[in-house]
Coordinates of C-alpha atoms in Angstrom, one line a residue:
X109 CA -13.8 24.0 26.6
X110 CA -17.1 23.3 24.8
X111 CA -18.3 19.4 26.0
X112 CA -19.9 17.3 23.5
X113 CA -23.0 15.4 24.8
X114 CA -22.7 12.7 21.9
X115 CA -18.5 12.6 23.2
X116 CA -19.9 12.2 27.1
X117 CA -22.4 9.7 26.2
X118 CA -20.4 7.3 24.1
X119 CA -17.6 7.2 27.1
X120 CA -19.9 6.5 29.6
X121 CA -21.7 3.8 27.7
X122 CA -18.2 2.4 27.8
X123 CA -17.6 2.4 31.2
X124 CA -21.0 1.2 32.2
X125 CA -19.9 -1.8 30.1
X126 CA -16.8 -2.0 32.0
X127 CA -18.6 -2.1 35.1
X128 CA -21.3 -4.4 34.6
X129 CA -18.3 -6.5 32.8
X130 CA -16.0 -6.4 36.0
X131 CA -19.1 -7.0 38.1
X132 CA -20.2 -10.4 35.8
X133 CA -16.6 -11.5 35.8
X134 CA -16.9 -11.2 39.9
X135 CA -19.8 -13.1 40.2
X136 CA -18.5 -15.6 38.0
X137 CA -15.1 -16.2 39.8
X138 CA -16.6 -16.5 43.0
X139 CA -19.0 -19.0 41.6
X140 CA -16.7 -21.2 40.5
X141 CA -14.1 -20.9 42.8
X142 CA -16.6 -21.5 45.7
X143 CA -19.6 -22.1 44.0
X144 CA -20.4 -25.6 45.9
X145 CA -19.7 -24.2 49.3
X146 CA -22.0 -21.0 48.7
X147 CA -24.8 -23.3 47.9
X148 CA -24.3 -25.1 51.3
X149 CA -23.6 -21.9 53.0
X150 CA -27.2 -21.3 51.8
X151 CA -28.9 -24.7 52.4
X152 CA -27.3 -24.6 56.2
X153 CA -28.5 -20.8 56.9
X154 CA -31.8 -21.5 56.0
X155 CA -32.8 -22.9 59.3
X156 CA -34.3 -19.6 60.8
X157 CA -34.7 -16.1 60.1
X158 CA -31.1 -15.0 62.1
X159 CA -28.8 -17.9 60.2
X160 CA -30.3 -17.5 57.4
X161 CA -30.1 -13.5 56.9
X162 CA -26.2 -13.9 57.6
X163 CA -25.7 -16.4 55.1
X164 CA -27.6 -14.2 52.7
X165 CA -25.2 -11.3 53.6
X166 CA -22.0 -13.3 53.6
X167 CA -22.9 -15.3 50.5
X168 CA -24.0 -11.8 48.1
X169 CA -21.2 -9.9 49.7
X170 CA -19.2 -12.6 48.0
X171 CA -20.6 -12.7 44.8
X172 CA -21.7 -8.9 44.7
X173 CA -25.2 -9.7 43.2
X174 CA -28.4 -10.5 45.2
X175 CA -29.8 -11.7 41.9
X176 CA -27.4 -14.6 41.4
X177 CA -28.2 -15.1 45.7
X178 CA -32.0 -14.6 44.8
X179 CA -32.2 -17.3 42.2
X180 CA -30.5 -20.0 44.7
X181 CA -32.5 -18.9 47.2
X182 CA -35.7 -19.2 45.4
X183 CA -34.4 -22.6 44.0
X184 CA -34.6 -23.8 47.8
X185 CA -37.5 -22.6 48.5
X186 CA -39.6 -23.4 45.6
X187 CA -38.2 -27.2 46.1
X188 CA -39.5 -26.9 49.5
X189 CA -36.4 -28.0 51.0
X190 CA -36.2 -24.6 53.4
X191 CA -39.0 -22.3 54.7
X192 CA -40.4 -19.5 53.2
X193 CA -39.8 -17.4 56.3
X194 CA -36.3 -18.1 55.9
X195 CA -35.8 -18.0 52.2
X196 CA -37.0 -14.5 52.7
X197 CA -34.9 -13.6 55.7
X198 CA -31.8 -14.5 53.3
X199 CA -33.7 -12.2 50.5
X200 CA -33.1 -9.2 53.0
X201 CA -29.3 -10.5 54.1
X202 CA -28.3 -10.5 50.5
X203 CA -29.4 -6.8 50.1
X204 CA -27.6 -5.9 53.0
X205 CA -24.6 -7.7 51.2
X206 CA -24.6 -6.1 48.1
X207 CA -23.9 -2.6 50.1
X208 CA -20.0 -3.7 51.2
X209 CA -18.5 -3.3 48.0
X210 CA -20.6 0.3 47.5
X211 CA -19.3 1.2 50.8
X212 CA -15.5 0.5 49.8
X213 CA -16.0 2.1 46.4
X214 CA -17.0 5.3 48.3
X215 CA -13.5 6.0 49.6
X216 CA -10.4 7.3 46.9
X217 CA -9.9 4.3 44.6
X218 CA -7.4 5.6 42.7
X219 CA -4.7 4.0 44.4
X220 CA -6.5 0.9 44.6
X221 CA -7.5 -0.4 41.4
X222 CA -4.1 -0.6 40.1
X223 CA -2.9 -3.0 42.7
X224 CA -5.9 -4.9 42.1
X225 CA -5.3 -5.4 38.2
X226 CA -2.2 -5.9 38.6
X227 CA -1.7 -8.4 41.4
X228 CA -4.7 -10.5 40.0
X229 CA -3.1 -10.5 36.4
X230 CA 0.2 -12.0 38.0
X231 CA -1.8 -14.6 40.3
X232 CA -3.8 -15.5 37.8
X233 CA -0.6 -16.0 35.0
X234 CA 1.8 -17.7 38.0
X235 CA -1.5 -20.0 39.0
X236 CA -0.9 -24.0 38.6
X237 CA -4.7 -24.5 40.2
X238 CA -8.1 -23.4 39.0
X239 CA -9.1 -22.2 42.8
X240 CA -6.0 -19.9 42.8
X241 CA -6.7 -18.4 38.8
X242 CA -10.7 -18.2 40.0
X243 CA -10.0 -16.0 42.8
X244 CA -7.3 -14.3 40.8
X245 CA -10.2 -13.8 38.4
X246 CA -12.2 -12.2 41.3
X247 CA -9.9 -9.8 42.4
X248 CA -9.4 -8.3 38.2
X249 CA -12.9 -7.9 38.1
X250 CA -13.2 -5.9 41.4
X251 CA -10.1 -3.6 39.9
X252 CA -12.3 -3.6 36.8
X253 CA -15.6 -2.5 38.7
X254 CA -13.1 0.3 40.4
X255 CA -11.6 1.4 37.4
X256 CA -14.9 1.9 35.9
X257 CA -15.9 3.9 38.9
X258 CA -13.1 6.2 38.5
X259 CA -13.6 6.9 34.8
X260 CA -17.0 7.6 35.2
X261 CA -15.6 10.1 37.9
X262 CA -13.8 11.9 35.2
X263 CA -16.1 11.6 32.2
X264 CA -19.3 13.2 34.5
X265 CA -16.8 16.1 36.3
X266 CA -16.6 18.2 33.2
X267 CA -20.6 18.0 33.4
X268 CA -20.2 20.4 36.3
X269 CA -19.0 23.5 33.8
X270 CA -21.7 22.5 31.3
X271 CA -24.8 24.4 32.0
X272 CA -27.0 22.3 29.0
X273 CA -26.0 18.8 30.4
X274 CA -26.9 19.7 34.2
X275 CA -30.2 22.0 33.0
X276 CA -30.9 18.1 30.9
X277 CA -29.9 15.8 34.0
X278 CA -31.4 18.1 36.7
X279 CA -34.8 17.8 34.6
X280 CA -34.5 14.3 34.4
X281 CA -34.0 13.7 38.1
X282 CA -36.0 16.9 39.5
X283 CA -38.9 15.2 40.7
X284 CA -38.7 12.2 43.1
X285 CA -40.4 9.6 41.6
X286 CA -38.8 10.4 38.3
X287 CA -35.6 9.6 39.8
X288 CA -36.9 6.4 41.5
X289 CA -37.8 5.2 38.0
X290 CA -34.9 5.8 36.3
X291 CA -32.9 4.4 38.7
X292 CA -34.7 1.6 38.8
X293 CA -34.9 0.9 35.1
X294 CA -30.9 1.3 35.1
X295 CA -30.3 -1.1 38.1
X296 CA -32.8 -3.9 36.4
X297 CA -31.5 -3.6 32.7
X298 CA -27.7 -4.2 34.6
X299 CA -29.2 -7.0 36.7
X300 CA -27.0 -5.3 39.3
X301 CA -27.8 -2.8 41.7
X302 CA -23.8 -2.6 42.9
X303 CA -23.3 -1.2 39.1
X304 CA -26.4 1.1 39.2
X305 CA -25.4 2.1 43.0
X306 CA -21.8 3.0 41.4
X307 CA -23.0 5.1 38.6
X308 CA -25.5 6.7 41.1
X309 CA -22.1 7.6 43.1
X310 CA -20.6 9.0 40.3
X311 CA -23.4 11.3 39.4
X312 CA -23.2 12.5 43.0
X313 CA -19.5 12.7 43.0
X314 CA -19.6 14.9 39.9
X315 CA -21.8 17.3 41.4
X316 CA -24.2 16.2 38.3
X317 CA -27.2 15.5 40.7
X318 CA -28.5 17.0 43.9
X319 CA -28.2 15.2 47.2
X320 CA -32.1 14.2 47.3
X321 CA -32.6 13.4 43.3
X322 CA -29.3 10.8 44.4
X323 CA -30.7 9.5 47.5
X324 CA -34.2 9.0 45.3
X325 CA -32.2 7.2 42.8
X326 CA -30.8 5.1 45.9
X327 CA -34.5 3.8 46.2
X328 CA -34.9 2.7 42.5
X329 CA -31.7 0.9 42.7
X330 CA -32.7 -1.3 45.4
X331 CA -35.9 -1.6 43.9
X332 CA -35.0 -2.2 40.5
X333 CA -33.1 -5.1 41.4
X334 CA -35.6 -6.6 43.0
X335 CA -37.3 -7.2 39.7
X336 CA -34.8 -9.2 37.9
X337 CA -35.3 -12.2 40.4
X338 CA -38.9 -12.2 40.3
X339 CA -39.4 -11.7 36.1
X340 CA -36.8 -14.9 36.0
X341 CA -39.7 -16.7 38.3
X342 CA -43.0 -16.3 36.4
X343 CA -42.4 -19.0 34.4
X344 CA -41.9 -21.7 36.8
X345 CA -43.9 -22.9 39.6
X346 CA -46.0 -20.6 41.9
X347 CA -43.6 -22.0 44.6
X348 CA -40.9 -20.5 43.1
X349 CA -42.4 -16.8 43.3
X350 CA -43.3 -16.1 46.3
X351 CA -40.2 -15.5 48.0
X352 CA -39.1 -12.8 44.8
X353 CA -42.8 -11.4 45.3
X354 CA -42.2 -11.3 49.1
X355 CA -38.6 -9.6 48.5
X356 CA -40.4 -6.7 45.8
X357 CA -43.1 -6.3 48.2
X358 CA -40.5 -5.5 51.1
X359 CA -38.7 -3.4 48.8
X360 CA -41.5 -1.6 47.3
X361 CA -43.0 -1.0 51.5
X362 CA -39.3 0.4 52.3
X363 CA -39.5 3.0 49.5
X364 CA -42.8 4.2 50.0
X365 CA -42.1 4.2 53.7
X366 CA -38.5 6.2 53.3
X367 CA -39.9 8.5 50.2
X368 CA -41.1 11.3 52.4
X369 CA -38.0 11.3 54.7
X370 CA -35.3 11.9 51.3
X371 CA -35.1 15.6 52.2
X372 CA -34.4 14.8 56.1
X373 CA -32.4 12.3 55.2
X374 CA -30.0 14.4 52.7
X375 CA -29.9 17.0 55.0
X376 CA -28.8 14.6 57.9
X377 CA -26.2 13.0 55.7
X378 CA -24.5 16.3 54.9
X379 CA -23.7 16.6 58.7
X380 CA -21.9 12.9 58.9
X381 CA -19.7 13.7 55.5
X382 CA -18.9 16.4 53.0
X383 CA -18.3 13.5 50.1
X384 CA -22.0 13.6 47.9
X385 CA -20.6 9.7 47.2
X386 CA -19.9 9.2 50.6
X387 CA -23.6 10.4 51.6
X388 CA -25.2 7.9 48.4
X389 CA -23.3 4.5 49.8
X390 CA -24.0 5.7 53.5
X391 CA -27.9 6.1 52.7
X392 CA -27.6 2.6 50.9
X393 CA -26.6 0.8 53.9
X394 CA -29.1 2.5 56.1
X395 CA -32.0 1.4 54.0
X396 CA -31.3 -1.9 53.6
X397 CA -30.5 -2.1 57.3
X398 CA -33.5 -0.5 57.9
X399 CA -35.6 -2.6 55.9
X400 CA -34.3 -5.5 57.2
X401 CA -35.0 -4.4 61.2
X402 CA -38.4 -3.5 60.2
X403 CA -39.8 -6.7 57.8
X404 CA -37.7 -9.7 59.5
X405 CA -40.3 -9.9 62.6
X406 CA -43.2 -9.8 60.2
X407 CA -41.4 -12.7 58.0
X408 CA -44.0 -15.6 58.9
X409 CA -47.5 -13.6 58.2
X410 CA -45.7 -12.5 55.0
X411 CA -44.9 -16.2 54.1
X412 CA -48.7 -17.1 55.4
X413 CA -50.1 -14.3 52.9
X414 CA -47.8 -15.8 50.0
X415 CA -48.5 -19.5 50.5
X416 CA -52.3 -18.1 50.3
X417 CA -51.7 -16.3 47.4
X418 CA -49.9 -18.1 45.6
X419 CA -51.0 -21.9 46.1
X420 CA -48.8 -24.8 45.1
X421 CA -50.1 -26.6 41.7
X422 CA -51.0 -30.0 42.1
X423 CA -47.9 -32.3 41.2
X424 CA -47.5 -33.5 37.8
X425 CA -48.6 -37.2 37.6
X426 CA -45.4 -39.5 37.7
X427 CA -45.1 -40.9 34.8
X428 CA -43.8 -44.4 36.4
X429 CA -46.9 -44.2 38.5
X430 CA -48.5 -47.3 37.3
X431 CA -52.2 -46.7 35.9
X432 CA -54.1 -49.7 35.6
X433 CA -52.8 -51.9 38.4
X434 CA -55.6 -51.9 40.3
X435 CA -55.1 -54.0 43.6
X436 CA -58.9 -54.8 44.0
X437 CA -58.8 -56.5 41.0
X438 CA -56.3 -58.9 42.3
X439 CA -59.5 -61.2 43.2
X440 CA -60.3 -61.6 39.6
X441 CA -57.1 -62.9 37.8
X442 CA -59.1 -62.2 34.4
X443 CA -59.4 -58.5 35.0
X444 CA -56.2 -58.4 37.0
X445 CA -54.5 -59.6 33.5
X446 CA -55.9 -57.5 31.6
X447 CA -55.1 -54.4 33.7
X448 CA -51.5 -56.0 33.5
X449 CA -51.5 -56.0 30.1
X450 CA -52.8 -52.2 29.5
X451 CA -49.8 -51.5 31.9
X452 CA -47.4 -53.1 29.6
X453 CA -48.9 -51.1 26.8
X454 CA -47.5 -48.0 28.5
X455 CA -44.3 -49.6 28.8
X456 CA -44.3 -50.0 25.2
X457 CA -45.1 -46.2 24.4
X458 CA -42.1 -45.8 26.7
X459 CA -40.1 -47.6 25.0
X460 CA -40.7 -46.1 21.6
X461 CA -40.1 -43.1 22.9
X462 CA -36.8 -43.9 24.0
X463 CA -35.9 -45.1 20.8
X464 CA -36.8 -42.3 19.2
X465 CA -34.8 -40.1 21.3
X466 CA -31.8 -42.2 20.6
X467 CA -32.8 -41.3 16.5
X468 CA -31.9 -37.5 17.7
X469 CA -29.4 -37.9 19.7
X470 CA -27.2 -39.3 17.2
X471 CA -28.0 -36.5 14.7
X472 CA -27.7 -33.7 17.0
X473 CA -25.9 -32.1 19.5
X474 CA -27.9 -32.0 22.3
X475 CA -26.4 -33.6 25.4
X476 CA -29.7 -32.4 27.2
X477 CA -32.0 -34.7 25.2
X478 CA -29.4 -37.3 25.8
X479 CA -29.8 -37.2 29.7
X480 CA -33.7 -37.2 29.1
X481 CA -33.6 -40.7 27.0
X482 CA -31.5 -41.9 29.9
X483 CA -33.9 -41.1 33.0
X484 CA -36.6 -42.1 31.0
X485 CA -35.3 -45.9 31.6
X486 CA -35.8 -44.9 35.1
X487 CA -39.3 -44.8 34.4
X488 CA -39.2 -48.1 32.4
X489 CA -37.7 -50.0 35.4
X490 CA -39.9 -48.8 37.6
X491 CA -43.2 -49.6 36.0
X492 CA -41.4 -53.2 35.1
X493 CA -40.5 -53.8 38.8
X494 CA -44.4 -53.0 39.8
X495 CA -45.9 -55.4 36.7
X496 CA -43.8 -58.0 37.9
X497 CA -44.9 -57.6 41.6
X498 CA -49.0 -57.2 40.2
X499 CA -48.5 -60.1 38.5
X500 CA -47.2 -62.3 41.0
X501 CA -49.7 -61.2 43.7
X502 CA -52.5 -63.0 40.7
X503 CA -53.8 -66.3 41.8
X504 CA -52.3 -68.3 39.4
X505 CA -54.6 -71.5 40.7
X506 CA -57.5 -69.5 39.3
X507 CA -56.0 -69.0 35.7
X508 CA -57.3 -71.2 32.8
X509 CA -54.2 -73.0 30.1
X510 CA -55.6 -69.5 27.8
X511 CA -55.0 -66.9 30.5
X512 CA -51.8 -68.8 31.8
X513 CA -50.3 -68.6 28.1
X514 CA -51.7 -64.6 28.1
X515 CA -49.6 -64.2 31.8
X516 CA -46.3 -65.6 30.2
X517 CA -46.8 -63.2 26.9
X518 CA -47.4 -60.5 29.0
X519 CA -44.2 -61.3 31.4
X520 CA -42.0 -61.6 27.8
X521 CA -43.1 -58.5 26.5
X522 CA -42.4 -56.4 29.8
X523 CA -38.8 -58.5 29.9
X524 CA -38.1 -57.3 26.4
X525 CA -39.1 -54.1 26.9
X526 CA -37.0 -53.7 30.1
X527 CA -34.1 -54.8 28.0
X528 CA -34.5 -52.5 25.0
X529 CA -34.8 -49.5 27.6
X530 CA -31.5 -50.8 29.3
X531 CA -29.7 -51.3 25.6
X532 CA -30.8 -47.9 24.7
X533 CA -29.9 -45.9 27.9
X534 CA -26.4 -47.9 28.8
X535 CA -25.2 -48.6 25.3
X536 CA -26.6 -46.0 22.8
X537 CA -26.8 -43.2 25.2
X538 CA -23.3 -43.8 26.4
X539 CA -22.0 -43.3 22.6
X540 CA -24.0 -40.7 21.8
X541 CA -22.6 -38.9 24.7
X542 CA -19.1 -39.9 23.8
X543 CA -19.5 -38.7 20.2
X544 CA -21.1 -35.1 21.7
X545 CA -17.8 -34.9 24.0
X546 CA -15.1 -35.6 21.4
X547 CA -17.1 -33.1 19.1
X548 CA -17.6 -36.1 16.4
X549 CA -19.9 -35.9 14.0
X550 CA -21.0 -38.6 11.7
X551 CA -21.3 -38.7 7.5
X552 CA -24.4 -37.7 6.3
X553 CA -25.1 -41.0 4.9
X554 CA -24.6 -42.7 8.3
X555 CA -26.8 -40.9 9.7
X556 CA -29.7 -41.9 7.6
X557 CA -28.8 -44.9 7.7
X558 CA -29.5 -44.9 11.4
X559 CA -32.7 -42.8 11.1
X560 CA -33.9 -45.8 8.5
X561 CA -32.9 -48.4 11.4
X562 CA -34.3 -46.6 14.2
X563 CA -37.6 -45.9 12.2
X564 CA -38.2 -49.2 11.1
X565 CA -37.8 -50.3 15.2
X566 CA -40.5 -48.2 15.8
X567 CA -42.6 -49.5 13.1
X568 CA -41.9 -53.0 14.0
X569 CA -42.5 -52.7 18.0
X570 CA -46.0 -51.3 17.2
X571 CA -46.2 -54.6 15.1
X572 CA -44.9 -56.8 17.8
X573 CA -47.5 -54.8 20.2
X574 CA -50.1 -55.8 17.4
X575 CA -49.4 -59.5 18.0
X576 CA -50.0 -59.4 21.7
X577 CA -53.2 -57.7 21.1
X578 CA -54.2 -60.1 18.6
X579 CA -52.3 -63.2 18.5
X580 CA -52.1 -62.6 14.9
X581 CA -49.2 -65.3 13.6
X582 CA -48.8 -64.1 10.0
X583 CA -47.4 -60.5 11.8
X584 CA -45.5 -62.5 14.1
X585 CA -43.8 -64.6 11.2
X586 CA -43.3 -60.8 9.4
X587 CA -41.4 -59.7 12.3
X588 CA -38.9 -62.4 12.0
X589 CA -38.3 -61.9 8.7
X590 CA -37.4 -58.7 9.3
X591 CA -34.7 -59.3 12.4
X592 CA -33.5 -61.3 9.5
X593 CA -32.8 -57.8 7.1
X594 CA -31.1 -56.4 10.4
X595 CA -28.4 -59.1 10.4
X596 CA -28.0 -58.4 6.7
X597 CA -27.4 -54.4 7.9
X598 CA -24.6 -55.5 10.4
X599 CA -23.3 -57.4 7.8
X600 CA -22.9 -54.3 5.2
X601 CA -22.1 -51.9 8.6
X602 CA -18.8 -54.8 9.3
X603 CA -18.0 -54.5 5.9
X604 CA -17.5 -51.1 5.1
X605 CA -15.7 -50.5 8.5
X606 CA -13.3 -53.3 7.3
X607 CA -12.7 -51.1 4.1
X608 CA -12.0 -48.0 6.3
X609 CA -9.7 -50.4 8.3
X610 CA -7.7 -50.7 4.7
X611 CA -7.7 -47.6 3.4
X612 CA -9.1 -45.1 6.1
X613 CA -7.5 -42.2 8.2
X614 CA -7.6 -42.7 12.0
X615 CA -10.7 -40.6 12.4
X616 CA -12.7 -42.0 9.6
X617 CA -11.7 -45.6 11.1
X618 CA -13.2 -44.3 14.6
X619 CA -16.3 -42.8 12.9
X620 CA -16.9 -46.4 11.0
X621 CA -16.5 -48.1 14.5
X622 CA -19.0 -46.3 15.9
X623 CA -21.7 -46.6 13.2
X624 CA -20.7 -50.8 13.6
X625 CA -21.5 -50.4 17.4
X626 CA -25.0 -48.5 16.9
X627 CA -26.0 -50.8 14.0
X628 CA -25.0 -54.0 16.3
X629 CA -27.3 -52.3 19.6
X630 CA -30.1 -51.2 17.1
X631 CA -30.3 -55.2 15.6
X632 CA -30.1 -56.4 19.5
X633 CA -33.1 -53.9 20.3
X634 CA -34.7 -55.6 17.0
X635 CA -33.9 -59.5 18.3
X636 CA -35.8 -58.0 21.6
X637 CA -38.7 -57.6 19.5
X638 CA -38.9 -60.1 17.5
X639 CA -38.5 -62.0 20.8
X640 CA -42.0 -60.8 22.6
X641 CA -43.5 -62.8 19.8
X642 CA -41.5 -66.4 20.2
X643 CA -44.0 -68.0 22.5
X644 CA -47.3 -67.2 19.5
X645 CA -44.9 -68.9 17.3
X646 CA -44.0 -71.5 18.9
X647 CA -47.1 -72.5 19.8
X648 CA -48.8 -72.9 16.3
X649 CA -45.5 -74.9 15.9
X650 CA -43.7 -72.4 13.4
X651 CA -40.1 -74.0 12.5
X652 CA -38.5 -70.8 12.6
X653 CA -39.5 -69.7 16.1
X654 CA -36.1 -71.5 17.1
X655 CA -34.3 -68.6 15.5
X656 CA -36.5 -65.3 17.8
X657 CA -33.8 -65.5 20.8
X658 CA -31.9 -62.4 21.0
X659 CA -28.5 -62.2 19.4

C-alpha cells in the first residue's frame, strides 16, 4: 500500500503531542501530590556530592523531567543556600533519573498502558482526597506517555516498506553530528528528553534509523535538554547560571568524549540485545552513568571555574537601609536632625508609593501587585523603627526651643506615616485581596471615584511634606480644609450604600459596602495627613488645629 508522508506526518505530530501531554500531566501530578516533600528531598541531599546525586536521581525519576529538577536545583543554589558542588552533583543524578522511565518503555508496553489508563481513571473518579486523584493523575499520564510510544510504534513501521521516507530520514540522520542536532533541537523544543528519548526509540524500533544515527540522536537528547534549564537562567542572577552552565558543559564534554566511540558502541549493544529500542534506552543509561563516574570527582574545580566566571553582582541596596542616619553626626544634634529629617523624606516617597499601589489594586486584577504594596510596609517599619532609635540617641540637652519643636515635627510625620503604611497594607490590601478572590469587580464609576480620592492623597501628602519643609501655615490651614471635603465623600459613600440597602440585590449591596470601607480608610489615611501638620498650627494659635486628630 502506497504511504502518504503528509498522512505519517500529521499522526505523528499527534502522538508527539500526546506524549509531551502525558509527560506534562506526570510532572504535574507528582508536583502536586509531593511537591513540598521533593523540595526538601532536594534541600536535605544537597549536603555533598553522594546525597545530593541520589536525591537528584530519586527526585527526577519521580517527576520524569530534569528540567523541572534543574530549575529547583538552580533555585538553591543561586540563593546560596547549598553548594555549587552539590547543586551540580544533583544536575548529574537527575539525568541519571530521567533514564528509568526510558528503560521501562523499552520492554512490550502493549499490555501495560491499558492497565495504566484504566486503573488511574477509576482511582482518580472513586478518590475523596486530592493526594489519592494527584497520584491517580500520575499514573494516566504514564499510560498516556506509553500509549503514545506504541502509536508511534505503528505509525513509523510502515516507514520500513517505504523506500522515499527511509532514502528522506536516512539523509537526515546519515551523518553524526546531523543526528546530534536534530535530536537535540527535538528534545529542547519538548523540554523533555524522556519524550525525545521515546520518539528516538520508536525510530529505532521501526527500523527507520540505523543503530549509530540512533545512538547519535541519544547524544542530542541528553544534550538538548540541557539547554532548556540554562536559557530559563540568563535572565536572573549570575548565581543562578552557573550550575545549568556547569550541567551543559558536562553534557557537551560527555558527547564529544563518547562521539568517536558510536560505532563501537552500536556494535557492542547488538551483542547484549536484538531489540534496536532496547539497544537506544540501554546506551542512555550508560552515558549518563558514565558521565556521572567521570565529572562527580572533578565537581569542586568546576564550581571554582564557575564562581570565577561568573561573579556574584553586588546586592541590590535595601531599600529600608536607612541613608542619611549618619551615627557621627550624633555629636551635632543640628546636623543629626536634619539627617533625621531627609530620612523621613524617604519615608514619605514610601508612603506615596504605597498609596498608589492601593489606586491599582483596586482597578485591577493583580494579586501580585497587591503582595508588593503589602511588603513594602515592611520597609516603612523598618526605616520608622531606625528614625525613632537615631533620634533618641540625639542629645536633647544640646537642642535649642526651634530645633526641639523641628524634633517633635519630625517624630509626627514618621508616626503618621507609619500609620498610613499600616492602614494601607492591613485594611486596603486586605480588601483588595478579598475582592480579587471572590472575583468582584467594582462599577466603573466607583472606581474613579477611588482613583479621584487616592490621587488627591498623593497630592495632599506632597503638601503636608511642603509644610515640614517650610513651616508654611497658609498650606497647612489648606490641608484641613480639605480632610474636611473627605468627610463630605463618606458622607455621599454612606448614603448611596443606604440606597442600595433599600432597593439593591445582595451583590450590589456587597459591592456598595465595600466602596464605604475604602472611602472610610482613604479619609483615615487623609486625617493622618492632615495630622503631620497639627503642631505648625497650633502653634501660630490657629482655632481649627483642634479638629487635625485622626478620625
Amino acid at each position: 500500500m502506497q504511504i502518504s508522508a503528509t498522512h505519517v506526518l500529521i499522526e505523528l505530530l499527534g502522538e508527539i503531542a500526546l506524549l509531551l501531554w502525558g509527560v506534562h500531566v506526570v510532572n504535574k501530578g507528582v508536583q502536586r501530590a509531593f511537591g513540598s516533600r521533593l523540595r526538601h528531598m532536594l534541600g536535605e541531599g544537597l549536603k555533598n556530592r553522594g546525597r545530593a546525586f541520589l536525591a537528584g536521581l530519586g527526585v527526577t525519576a519521580l517527576l520524569q523531567s530534569s528540567t523541572a529538577t534543574a530549575m529547583m536545583i538552580a533555585s538553591f543554589s543561586g540563593a546560596g543556600a547549598v553548594g555549587l558542588a552539590p547543586a551540580l552533583a544533583m544536575m548529574l543524578g537527575a539525568n541519571v533519573g530521567t533514564t528509568l522511565i526510558v528503560q521501562i518503555a523499552s520492554f512490550d508496553v502493549s499490555y501495560v498502558f491499558p492497565l495504566f489508563l484504566f486503573a488511574g481513571v477509576v482511582a482518580y473518579r472513586r478518590a475523596r482526597s486530592s493526594m489519592v486523584r494527584d497520584v491517580a493523575q500520575t499514573v494516566i499520564g504514564l499510560g498516556l506517555m506509553l500509549l503514545a510510544l506504541h502509536l508511534m510504534l505503528a505509525t513509523l513501521r510502515p516507514i520500513e516498506a517505504s523506500a522515499t521516507l527511509r532514502t528522506v530520514l536516512g539523509a537526515l540522520t546519515g551523518e553524526p553530528l546531523i543526528a546530534i542536532l536534530i535530536a537535540a533541537a527535538f528534545s529542547w523544543a519538548a523540554h523533555s528528553s524522556v519524550a525525545a528519548m521515546l520518539f528516538v526509540m520508536s525510530l529505532a524500533a521501526a527500523g527507520v534509523v540505523a543503530d549509530e544515527a540512533a545512538l547519535a540522536m541519544v547524544l542530542g537528547c541528553n544534550l538538548g535538554s540541557a539547554l532548556n534549564p540554562m536559557i530559563e537562567a540568563l535572565s536572573g542572577e549570575p548565581a543562578k547560571l552557573r550550575a545549568p552552565l556547569g550541567n551543559l558543559a558536562n553534557r557537551i564534554l560527555g558527547c564529544a568524549i563518547a562521539l568517536p566511540f558510536v560505532p563501537l558502541a552500536a556494535e557492542g549493544l547488538a551483542q547484549v540485545t536484538d531489540d534496536p529500542a532496547q539497544r537506544v534506552a540501554l546506551a542512555h543509561l550508560v552515558f549518563n552513568l558514565a558521565t556521572a563516574a567521570l565529572f562527580i570527582g572533578a565537581l569542586p574545580a568546576m564550581a571554582d571555574l564557575l564562581k570565577r566566571a561568573l561573579p556574584d553582582r553586588p546586592a541590590p541596596a535595601d531599600p529600608s537601609t536607612p541613608l542619611y542616619l549618619d551615627e557621627a553626626a550624633l555629636s551635632t544634634p543640628s546636623v543629626a536632625l536634619a539627617n533625621a529629617a531627609r530620612e523621613v523624606l524617604r519615608m514619605a516617597d514610601v508612603a506615596e508609593g504605597m498609596i498608589r499601589g492601593s489606586q491599582s489594586a483596586f482597578a485591577h486584577d493583580d494579586m501580585g501587585e497587591v503582595l508588593a504594596v503589602s511588603r513594602t510596609d515592611d520597609v516603612l517599619d523598618r526605616l520608622y523603627d531606625r528614625i525613632q532609635l537615631y533620634i533618641g540617641a540625639i542629645d536633647h540637652d544640646g537642642l535649642s526651643e526651634k530645633e526641639t519643636a523641628r524634633v517633635f515635627a519630625t517624630l509626627a510625620l514618621a508616626i503618621n506615616l507609619e500609620h498610613i503604611g499600616d492602614i494601607v497594607d492591613k485594611n486596603l490590601m486586605e480588601m483588595a485581596a478579598q475582592r480579587i478572590k471572590d472575583r468582584r469587580m467594582l462599577p466603573p464609576a466607583a472606581i474613579r471615584r477611588i482613583d479621584a480620592m487616592h490621587a488627591r492623597l498623593c497630592e495632599h501628602l506632597r503638601l503636608a511634606v511642603a509644610v515640614f519643609m517650610s513651616n508654611d501655615a497658609q498650606a497647612a490651614r489648606r490641608l484641613v480644609a480639605e480632610k474636611e471635603s473627605f468627610r463630605a465623600l463618606e458622607r455621599e459613600a454612606t448614603e448611596r450604600h443606604f440606597a442600595e440597602m433599600r432597593s439593591g440585590s445582595p451583590d450590589q449591596i456587597e459591592t456598595s459596602a465595600l466602596q464605604l470601607d475604602i472611602t472610610r480608610d482613604l479619609k483615615r489615611i487623609e486625617a493622618h495627613i492632615a495630622a503631620t501638620v497639627y503642631g505648625l498650627l497650633e502653634k501660630n494659635g490657629d482655632l481649627r488645629a483642634s479638629r487635625l486628630a485622626p478620625t
